[in-house]
Amino acid sequence: MKKLSNKFDTVFFDADDTLWENERFFRAAEGQFAELLKDYTSPEGVQDMLWRKQEDNIPLFGYGSKTYMIGMTDAAVELCGGHLPDKIYYGVKKIITDLAFHEFEIIDGVEETLKALQGRYRMIVATKGDLPEQMNKFRISGLAKYFHHCEVMENKDEKNYLELAAKHDLEPEQMLMIGNSVKSDIAPVINIGGMAIHTPHDVVWVHEMMDMPESDRIIEVSGIRDILKYLL
């Protein structure tokens, strides 16, 4: 087992689906959206259209629920032939509203893990998405007391991680990232020479899916509590 306690003094944590639940609420919304539009196409057709609209909108509007809401509206308009019947319009509005105000849920084991690490490391949240949205999540999570602060990144690619390391006076090889997304939290950190711990989540956004790279600088655990085996 690799003990990391003498190798790193700063630890970065992803937020959505690492510290708190996120993607499962979006999946539930997608199921409701498919049911709403079942008279227009199959569930698979609805899902495909929604994903395509999401991909179109991310370069324009970035990540976050606002972009998702725009994509859902765009998908509904196209599937309905350019005009939204009242039933579909108000149905989409309800789905979006329910998604925006869903119950906030910390992932099991997160708080006890952060408490155990508090004072031993400088801990920083490194997330991406809409700045006000992500900062609001951070504030209402109740986890701020464990962290030095929260970074909301424009994206999570190699360039962004190099900028993040430099901002905190770290060399790339001094970066340790913990998160659930191979694409956003693991691969780019490994590519710049850092180290990463993968804490899997049972629901992964299709945009975040990719194969795990091969590297001896990746540790895979079954849950967030298991990182303590390496960090204490």
Rosetta silent file (secondary structure, phi, psi, omega in degrees, C-alpha in Angstrom):
SEQUENCE: MKKLSNKFDTVFFDADDTLWENERFFRAAEGQFAELLKDYTSPEGVQDMLWRKQEDNIPLFGYGSKTYMIGMTDAAVELCGGHLPDKIYYGVKKIITDLAFHEFEIIDGVEETLKALQGRYRMIVATKGDLPEQMNKFRISGLAKYFHHCEVMENKDEKNYLELAAKHDLEPEQMLMIGNSVKSDIAPVINIGGMAIHTPHDVVWVHEMMDMPESDRIIEVSGIRDILKYLL
SCORE:     score description
SCORE:     0.000 S_00000001
   1 L     0.000  132.591  179.350    0.000    0.000    0.000 S_00000001
   2 L   -80.933  115.269  174.113    1.297    3.450   -0.981 S_00000001
   3 L   -87.230  125.621 -173.891    1.438    5.754    2.000 S_00000001
   4 L  -106.877   -1.624 -172.487    1.057    9.323    0.734 S_00000001
   5 L   -62.910  -26.503 -179.717    1.145   11.230    4.014 S_00000001
   6 L   -97.414    0.565 -174.050    4.813   12.200    3.595 S_00000001
   7 L  -104.690  -28.296 -175.783    4.546   13.003   -0.099 S_00000001
   8 L  -129.324  144.046  172.244    1.760   15.609   -0.275 S_00000001
   9 L  -115.617   -7.976  177.990    0.701   18.528    1.872 S_00000001
  10 E  -124.827  135.488  178.291   -2.200   19.665   -0.349 S_00000001
  11 E  -128.086  128.131  177.489   -5.139   17.516   -1.430 S_00000001
  12 E  -100.425  136.753  178.506   -7.701   18.549   -4.052 S_00000001
  13 E  -119.447  131.927  166.063  -11.214   17.113   -3.972 S_00000001
  14 L   -65.265  164.758 -177.987  -13.792   17.018   -6.738 S_00000001
  15 L  -110.236  -70.979 -176.251  -17.281   18.052   -5.583 S_00000001
  16 E   -61.063  124.543  178.262  -20.228   16.669   -7.595 S_00000001
  17 L    66.613   10.625  168.194  -20.590   12.908   -7.000 S_00000001
  18 L  -115.261  -48.516  177.250  -17.434   12.890   -4.877 S_00000001
  19 L   -98.307  -37.499 -179.543  -18.554   15.002   -1.916 S_00000001
  20 E  -140.105  157.350 -179.355  -22.279   15.228   -2.645 S_00000001
  21 L   -68.633  141.318  179.800  -24.842   13.531   -4.873 S_00000001
  22 L  -145.514  -60.142 -169.665  -25.464   15.142   -8.235 S_00000001
  23 H   -63.505  -32.644 -177.385  -25.771   12.954  -11.308 S_00000001
  24 H   -65.167  -26.934  176.197  -28.586   10.757  -10.028 S_00000001
  25 H   -71.253  -35.718  176.876  -30.861   13.804   -9.849 S_00000001
  26 H   -69.191  -38.416  178.283  -30.096   14.560  -13.493 S_00000001
  27 H   -64.214  -40.135  177.378  -30.806   10.953  -14.454 S_00000001
  28 H   -62.466  -41.020  178.307  -34.168   11.127  -12.690 S_00000001
  29 H   -63.170  -38.864  178.624  -34.946   14.325  -14.608 S_00000001
  30 H   -64.123  -38.011  176.945  -34.032   12.597  -17.874 S_00000001
  31 H   -63.580  -41.618  177.822  -36.461    9.782  -17.076 S_00000001
  32 H   -66.462  -37.605  179.314  -39.245   12.290  -16.459 S_00000001
  33 H   -64.784  -42.931  178.474  -38.333   14.110  -19.672 S_00000001
  34 H   -63.414  -39.345  178.397  -38.520   10.874  -21.693 S_00000001
  35 H   -66.265  -39.909 -179.916  -41.927   10.106  -20.198 S_00000001
  36 H   -61.980  -34.986 -174.806  -43.168   13.605  -21.019 S_00000001
  37 L  -105.946   21.330 -175.676  -42.167   13.217  -24.673 S_00000001
  38 L   -64.464  -21.854  178.792  -43.128    9.568  -25.148 S_00000001
  39 L   -79.641   -7.117 -175.698  -45.722   10.472  -27.793 S_00000001
  40 L  -106.019  -30.123  178.448  -43.018   11.978  -29.994 S_00000001
  41 L  -167.964  178.956 -179.328  -40.279    9.347  -29.954 S_00000001
  42 L   -75.308  162.658  174.755  -38.807    6.473  -27.954 S_00000001
  43 H   -54.850  -37.802  179.042  -37.030    6.966  -24.598 S_00000001
  44 H   -66.600  -36.814  178.301  -33.766    6.285  -26.428 S_00000001
  45 H   -66.939  -39.284  176.524  -34.631    8.932  -29.010 S_00000001
  46 H   -63.564  -47.075 -179.037  -35.350   11.490  -26.308 S_00000001
  47 H   -60.981  -44.089 -179.873  -32.105   10.667  -24.527 S_00000001
  48 H   -62.378  -43.638  179.252  -30.076   10.881  -27.725 S_00000001
  49 H   -63.860  -42.594  179.767  -31.554   14.258  -28.621 S_00000001
  50 H   -62.589  -44.162  179.029  -30.932   15.595  -25.119 S_00000001
  51 H   -61.980  -42.102 -179.362  -27.320   14.444  -25.157 S_00000001
  52 H   -64.734  -39.449  177.729  -26.729   16.003  -28.566 S_00000001
  53 H   -67.948  -35.664  175.889  -28.182   19.326  -27.444 S_00000001
  54 H   -61.459  -45.813 -179.813  -26.024   19.187  -24.318 S_00000001
  55 H   -62.672  -36.515  178.037  -22.924   18.662  -26.418 S_00000001
  56 H   -66.025  -37.088 -171.532  -23.915   21.617  -28.623 S_00000001
  57 H   -88.172  -24.950 -178.027  -24.450   23.917  -25.648 S_00000001
  58 H   -58.369  -44.862  178.284  -21.465   23.089  -23.419 S_00000001
  59 H   -63.129  -26.580 -178.622  -18.948   24.986  -25.610 S_00000001
  60 H   -84.845  -42.065 -170.153  -21.280   28.006  -25.579 S_00000001
  61 H  -117.260   -4.014 -179.458  -22.488   28.056  -21.980 S_00000001
  62 L    79.921 -163.477 -177.419  -20.078   25.845  -20.040 S_00000001
  63 L   -97.782  158.586  176.676  -21.046   23.222  -17.471 S_00000001
  64 L   129.077  170.552 -174.448  -23.861   23.318  -14.942 S_00000001
  65 H   -68.532  -26.751  178.029  -27.579   22.927  -14.562 S_00000001
  66 H   -63.359  -42.945  177.310  -28.340   26.093  -16.538 S_00000001
  67 H   -64.128  -38.724  177.501  -26.756   24.571  -19.626 S_00000001
  68 H   -62.084  -42.075  179.605  -28.681   21.376  -18.957 S_00000001
  69 H   -63.693  -41.852  177.140  -31.933   23.336  -18.776 S_00000001
  70 H   -62.750  -43.214  179.335  -31.198   25.052  -22.098 S_00000001
  71 H   -62.669  -39.977  178.966  -30.396   21.681  -23.662 S_00000001
  72 H   -64.862  -41.877  178.352  -33.627   20.151  -22.385 S_00000001
  73 H   -65.110  -44.470  178.258  -35.658   23.028  -23.808 S_00000001
  74 H   -59.737  -43.041 -179.569  -33.826   22.842  -27.158 S_00000001
  75 H   -63.762  -43.291 -179.585  -34.424   19.080  -27.324 S_00000001
  76 H   -62.737  -43.555  179.780  -38.133   19.457  -26.557 S_00000001
  77 H   -60.633  -45.221 -178.717  -38.581   22.131  -29.237 S_00000001
  78 H   -67.324  -42.719 -179.100  -36.915   19.989  -31.896 S_00000001
  79 H   -66.818  -27.599 -179.669  -38.770   16.807  -30.953 S_00000001
  80 L   -91.837    8.990  175.137  -42.085   18.701  -31.018 S_00000001
  81 L    79.913   23.198  175.546  -41.445   20.065  -34.498 S_00000001
  82 L    97.944   -5.352  179.669  -40.509   23.609  -33.537 S_00000001
  83 L  -139.234  130.272 -178.941  -43.486   24.420  -31.310 S_00000001
  84 L   -93.657  116.512  170.612  -44.032   23.416  -27.683 S_00000001
  85 L   -60.852  154.742 -178.162  -47.604   22.499  -26.718 S_00000001
  86 H   -53.562  -42.062 -178.353  -48.636   23.918  -23.338 S_00000001
  87 H   -59.642  -42.065 -178.592  -48.474   20.467  -21.727 S_00000001
  88 H   -72.275  -42.910 -179.834  -44.866   19.979  -22.841 S_00000001
  89 H   -58.272  -51.650 -177.653  -43.796   23.523  -21.948 S_00000001
  90 H   -70.824  -28.674  175.399  -45.162   23.349  -18.409 S_00000001
  91 H   -66.497  -44.860  177.290  -43.908   19.787  -18.031 S_00000001
  92 H   -63.079  -42.761  179.833  -40.372   20.800  -18.943 S_00000001
  93 H   -59.405  -41.386  179.373  -40.600   23.798  -16.622 S_00000001
  94 H   -66.707  -43.009  179.023  -41.603   21.558  -13.701 S_00000001
  95 H   -59.620  -45.702 -178.871  -38.793   19.080  -14.381 S_00000001
  96 H   -65.146  -41.663  179.576  -36.259   21.904  -14.500 S_00000001
  97 H   -64.975  -44.607  178.875  -37.634   23.545  -11.350 S_00000001
  98 H   -61.821  -37.613  179.320  -37.612   20.266   -9.414 S_00000001
  99 H   -66.604  -41.131 -177.784  -34.025   19.651  -10.536 S_00000001
 100 H   -65.887  -27.705 -175.079  -32.901   23.118   -9.462 S_00000001
 101 L  -119.015   31.756  179.744  -34.337   22.669   -5.963 S_00000001
 102 L   -68.509  160.237  179.483  -33.660   18.990   -5.289 S_00000001
 103 L   -64.058  134.779 -179.612  -32.729   17.824   -1.810 S_00000001
 104 L   -84.814  132.099 -174.484  -29.027   18.264   -1.059 S_00000001
 105 L  -137.875  116.062  175.205  -27.319   15.036    0.002 S_00000001
 106 E   -73.302  138.311  179.648  -23.749   14.525    1.213 S_00000001
 107 L   -68.665  140.720 -177.741  -22.291   11.192    0.108 S_00000001
 108 L   -56.733  130.396  177.074  -21.958    8.631    2.881 S_00000001
 109 L    93.144  -11.218 -175.494  -18.565    8.711    4.584 S_00000001
 110 H   -65.887  -51.737 -173.295  -17.511   12.113    3.293 S_00000001
 111 H   -65.814  -40.246  179.463  -17.760   14.147    6.477 S_00000001
 112 H   -66.486  -32.372  178.151  -16.039   11.595    8.706 S_00000001
 113 H   -69.147  -45.489  178.925  -13.250   11.311    6.137 S_00000001
 114 H   -63.698  -39.339  179.401  -12.738   15.065    5.910 S_00000001
 115 H   -62.075  -39.993  179.832  -12.786   15.354    9.688 S_00000001
 116 H   -67.154  -29.697 -177.751  -10.053   12.726    9.964 S_00000001
 117 H   -90.862  -16.544 -175.784   -7.887   14.608    7.453 S_00000001
 118 E   -58.029  131.898  179.964   -8.537   18.093    8.815 S_00000001
 119 L    89.035  -17.321  179.377   -5.357   19.767   10.040 S_00000001
 120 L   -92.156  -26.997 -177.655   -3.110   17.223    8.337 S_00000001
 121 E  -137.282  156.770  164.233   -3.440   18.656    4.823 S_00000001
 122 E   -83.094  113.499 -175.475   -4.398   21.843    3.071 S_00000001
 123 E  -107.320  131.957 -175.825   -7.634   20.651    1.469 S_00000001
 124 E  -131.836  132.508  171.937   -9.138   22.438   -1.535 S_00000001
 125 E   -79.787  130.561  176.257  -12.301   21.701   -3.501 S_00000001
 126 E  -124.145  100.507 -176.801  -11.603   21.701   -7.255 S_00000001
 127 E  -123.533  173.794  175.047  -14.850   21.585   -9.200 S_00000001
 128 E  -133.813  160.994  179.910  -16.117   22.859  -12.536 S_00000001
 129 L   133.614 -162.169  178.998  -19.390   24.377  -13.666 S_00000001
 130 L   -70.873  125.763 -173.976  -21.373   27.538  -13.150 S_00000001
 131 H   -57.387  -53.831  179.953  -19.581   29.678  -10.532 S_00000001
 132 H   -61.322  -38.547 -178.838  -22.630   30.871   -8.518 S_00000001
 133 H   -64.242  -47.339 -177.494  -24.203   27.405   -8.664 S_00000001
 134 H   -69.524  -38.293  178.545  -21.112   25.570   -7.473 S_00000001
 135 H   -67.842  -33.938  176.337  -20.308   28.105   -4.762 S_00000001
 136 H   -65.442  -42.744  176.167  -23.882   27.878   -3.492 S_00000001
 137 H   -58.564  -44.138 -179.218  -23.562   24.086   -3.276 S_00000001
 138 H   -60.713  -42.726 -178.715  -20.299   24.503   -1.383 S_00000001
 139 H   -67.364  -45.546 -175.642  -21.886   26.894    1.094 S_00000001
 140 H   -78.450  -12.793 -179.542  -25.016   24.854    1.777 S_00000001
 141 H   -65.666  -27.581 -174.858  -23.070   21.587    2.016 S_00000001
 142 L    79.633    6.695 -176.378  -21.784   22.478    5.462 S_00000001
 143 L   -96.666   -4.069 -174.980  -18.351   21.174    4.431 S_00000001
 144 H   -57.585  -29.709 -177.616  -16.608   24.525    4.054 S_00000001
 145 H   -64.083  -17.260 -179.427  -15.124   24.246    7.546 S_00000001
 146 H   -91.961  -12.488 -170.095  -12.891   21.417    6.355 S_00000001
 147 L  -113.828  148.680  173.021  -11.456   23.228    3.319 S_00000001
 148 L   -62.679  -48.848  170.551   -8.967   25.983    2.670 S_00000001
 149 E  -172.920 -174.350 -177.613  -11.323   27.194   -0.051 S_00000001
 150 E  -120.799  127.890  175.316  -13.214   26.156   -3.207 S_00000001
 151 E  -102.938  124.376  173.258  -11.922   26.537   -6.772 S_00000001
 152 E  -104.366  108.790 -173.672  -14.511   26.584   -9.580 S_00000001
 153 E   -88.688  149.929  176.438  -12.577   25.766  -12.728 S_00000001
 154 L   -62.312  -40.869  177.708  -13.545   26.704  -16.273 S_00000001
 155 L  -153.363 -178.909  176.328  -12.865   23.119  -17.299 S_00000001
 156 L  -129.301   71.387  174.600  -10.832   20.194  -16.025 S_00000001
 157 L  -119.569 -177.110 -175.257   -8.172   19.579  -18.620 S_00000001
 158 H   -57.914  -42.837 -179.273   -4.382   19.625  -18.439 S_00000001
 159 H   -59.609  -45.517 -178.914   -4.183   23.404  -18.961 S_00000001
 160 H   -64.619  -39.216 -179.865   -6.626   24.083  -16.126 S_00000001
 161 H   -70.997  -34.708  174.971   -4.798   21.778  -13.724 S_00000001
 162 H   -63.650  -40.501  177.213   -1.438   23.364  -14.534 S_00000001
 163 H   -64.767  -40.219  179.365   -2.978   26.758  -13.768 S_00000001
 164 H   -64.230  -43.478  178.517   -4.451   25.395  -10.543 S_00000001
 165 H   -61.642  -46.037 -178.856   -1.104   23.997   -9.431 S_00000001
 166 H   -63.282  -39.036 -179.868    0.689   27.264  -10.186 S_00000001
 167 H   -59.518  -32.059 -177.590   -1.955   29.284   -8.331 S_00000001
 168 L  -105.791   22.206  174.705   -1.227   27.281   -5.176 S_00000001
 169 L    56.615   41.440  178.558    2.563   27.325   -5.593 S_00000001
 170 L  -117.203  144.886  166.919    2.743   23.637   -6.432 S_00000001
 171 L   -77.560  153.043 -178.872    4.706   21.779   -9.046 S_00000001
 172 H   -53.141  -37.291 -178.688    2.479   19.469  -11.129 S_00000001
 173 H   -72.347   -9.167  176.349    3.982   16.400   -9.448 S_00000001
 174 H   -91.841    3.785 -177.341    2.913   17.812   -6.073 S_00000001
 175 L   -91.018  128.787  173.419   -0.749   17.671   -7.057 S_00000001
 176 E  -122.324  118.486 -177.107   -2.992   14.974   -5.546 S_00000001
 177 E  -114.451  136.672  178.224   -6.558   14.912   -6.876 S_00000001
 178 E  -120.697  126.190 -179.282   -9.432   12.843   -5.479 S_00000001
 179 E  -173.083  173.892 -174.951  -12.577   12.360   -7.532 S_00000001
 180 L   -97.328  -19.309 -174.836  -15.057   10.105   -9.277 S_00000001
 181 L   -95.242  118.926  177.506  -14.614   11.135  -12.926 S_00000001
 182 H   -62.058  -42.658 -176.088  -11.825    9.439  -14.860 S_00000001
 183 H   -67.508  -40.312 -173.340  -12.069   12.065  -17.610 S_00000001
 184 H   -99.229  -32.027 -171.993  -12.089   15.146  -15.374 S_00000001
 185 H  -106.360  -22.735 -172.960  -10.417   14.139  -12.103 S_00000001
 186 H  -108.658  -63.919 -172.210   -7.966   11.384  -12.965 S_00000001
 187 H   -56.535  -48.884 -177.560   -6.594   11.393  -16.536 S_00000001
 188 H   -66.450  -31.905  178.214   -5.616   15.089  -16.856 S_00000001
 189 H   -68.206  -41.516  177.113   -3.880   15.108  -13.459 S_00000001
 190 H   -63.986  -38.474 -177.379   -1.890   12.017  -14.414 S_00000001
 191 H   -66.149  -24.390  178.203   -1.026   13.589  -17.769 S_00000001
 192 L   -96.512    1.537  176.223    0.652   16.569  -16.094 S_00000001
 193 L   103.260    3.496  178.979    2.625   14.369  -13.696 S_00000001
 194 L   -84.804 -169.696 -179.585    0.389   14.452  -10.637 S_00000001
 195 E  -125.633  150.977 -177.081   -1.260   11.675   -8.651 S_00000001
 196 E  -142.605  146.302  172.540   -4.947   10.794   -8.363 S_00000001
 197 E  -115.694  123.209 -178.355   -7.248    8.649   -6.251 S_00000001
 198 E   -92.222  117.323  175.893  -10.363    7.417   -8.005 S_00000001
 199 L  -109.673   97.684 -170.351  -13.438    7.221   -5.771 S_00000001
 200 L   -67.016  153.006  173.491  -16.072    5.672   -8.056 S_00000001
 201 L  -124.132  145.857 -173.471  -19.719    6.643   -8.169 S_00000001
 202 L   -75.357  -11.152  176.906  -22.422    4.298   -9.439 S_00000001
 203 L  -123.950  122.844 -177.377  -23.878    6.937  -11.771 S_00000001
 204 L  -125.020  130.858  176.365  -21.579    8.629  -14.305 S_00000001
 205 L   -62.401  137.141 -176.796  -22.560   11.338  -16.786 S_00000001
 206 H   -57.553  -33.180 -179.655  -22.060   10.121  -20.353 S_00000001
 207 H   -66.172  -21.110 -175.913  -19.901   13.181  -21.071 S_00000001
 208 H   -98.838    1.844 -174.792  -17.473   12.050  -18.344 S_00000001
 209 L   -80.173  132.381  170.825  -17.042    8.445  -19.473 S_00000001
 210 L  -164.852  162.743  179.020  -13.647    7.163  -20.565 S_00000001
 211 L   -72.221  148.210  177.286  -11.373    4.203  -19.888 S_00000001
 212 L   -68.926  126.475  176.606   -9.049    4.370  -16.924 S_00000001
 213 L   -69.366  158.791  177.192   -5.494    5.175  -18.061 S_00000001
 214 L   -90.881  123.231  179.148   -2.662    2.908  -16.988 S_00000001
 215 L  -165.849  144.269  175.535   -0.382    4.527  -14.435 S_00000001
 216 L   -82.969    4.297  176.058    1.294    3.705  -11.153 S_00000001
 217 L  -102.972   15.142  174.972    0.211    7.183  -10.010 S_00000001
 218 E  -114.225  130.771  172.626   -3.462    6.173   -9.878 S_00000001
 219 E  -114.633  130.057  177.286   -5.014    4.593   -6.795 S_00000001
 220 E  -109.283  129.321  178.667   -8.476    3.080   -7.089 S_00000001
 221 L  -123.529  167.621 -178.498  -10.588    2.667   -3.970 S_00000001
 222 L   -88.808  -19.643 -179.535  -14.116    1.417   -3.411 S_00000001
 223 L  -166.504  167.501 -172.477  -15.330    4.467   -1.473 S_00000001
 224 H   -61.959  -32.636  179.668  -14.227    7.762    0.017 S_00000001
 225 H   -60.118  -30.554 -175.084  -13.447    6.284    3.453 S_00000001
 226 H   -68.734  -15.380  178.732  -10.749    4.129    1.871 S_00000001
 227 H   -67.292  -21.189 -179.799   -8.580    7.138    1.048 S_00000001
 228 H   -65.260  -26.883  178.604   -7.681    7.282    4.747 S_00000001
 229 H   -61.345  -28.326 -175.904   -5.650    4.087    4.334 S_00000001
 230 H  -100.598  -24.731 -172.011   -3.297    6.073    2.106 S_00000001
 231 H  -103.094   -9.846  177.195   -3.458    9.550    3.652 S_00000001
 232 L  -108.500    0.000    0.000   -3.129    8.798    7.394 S_00000001
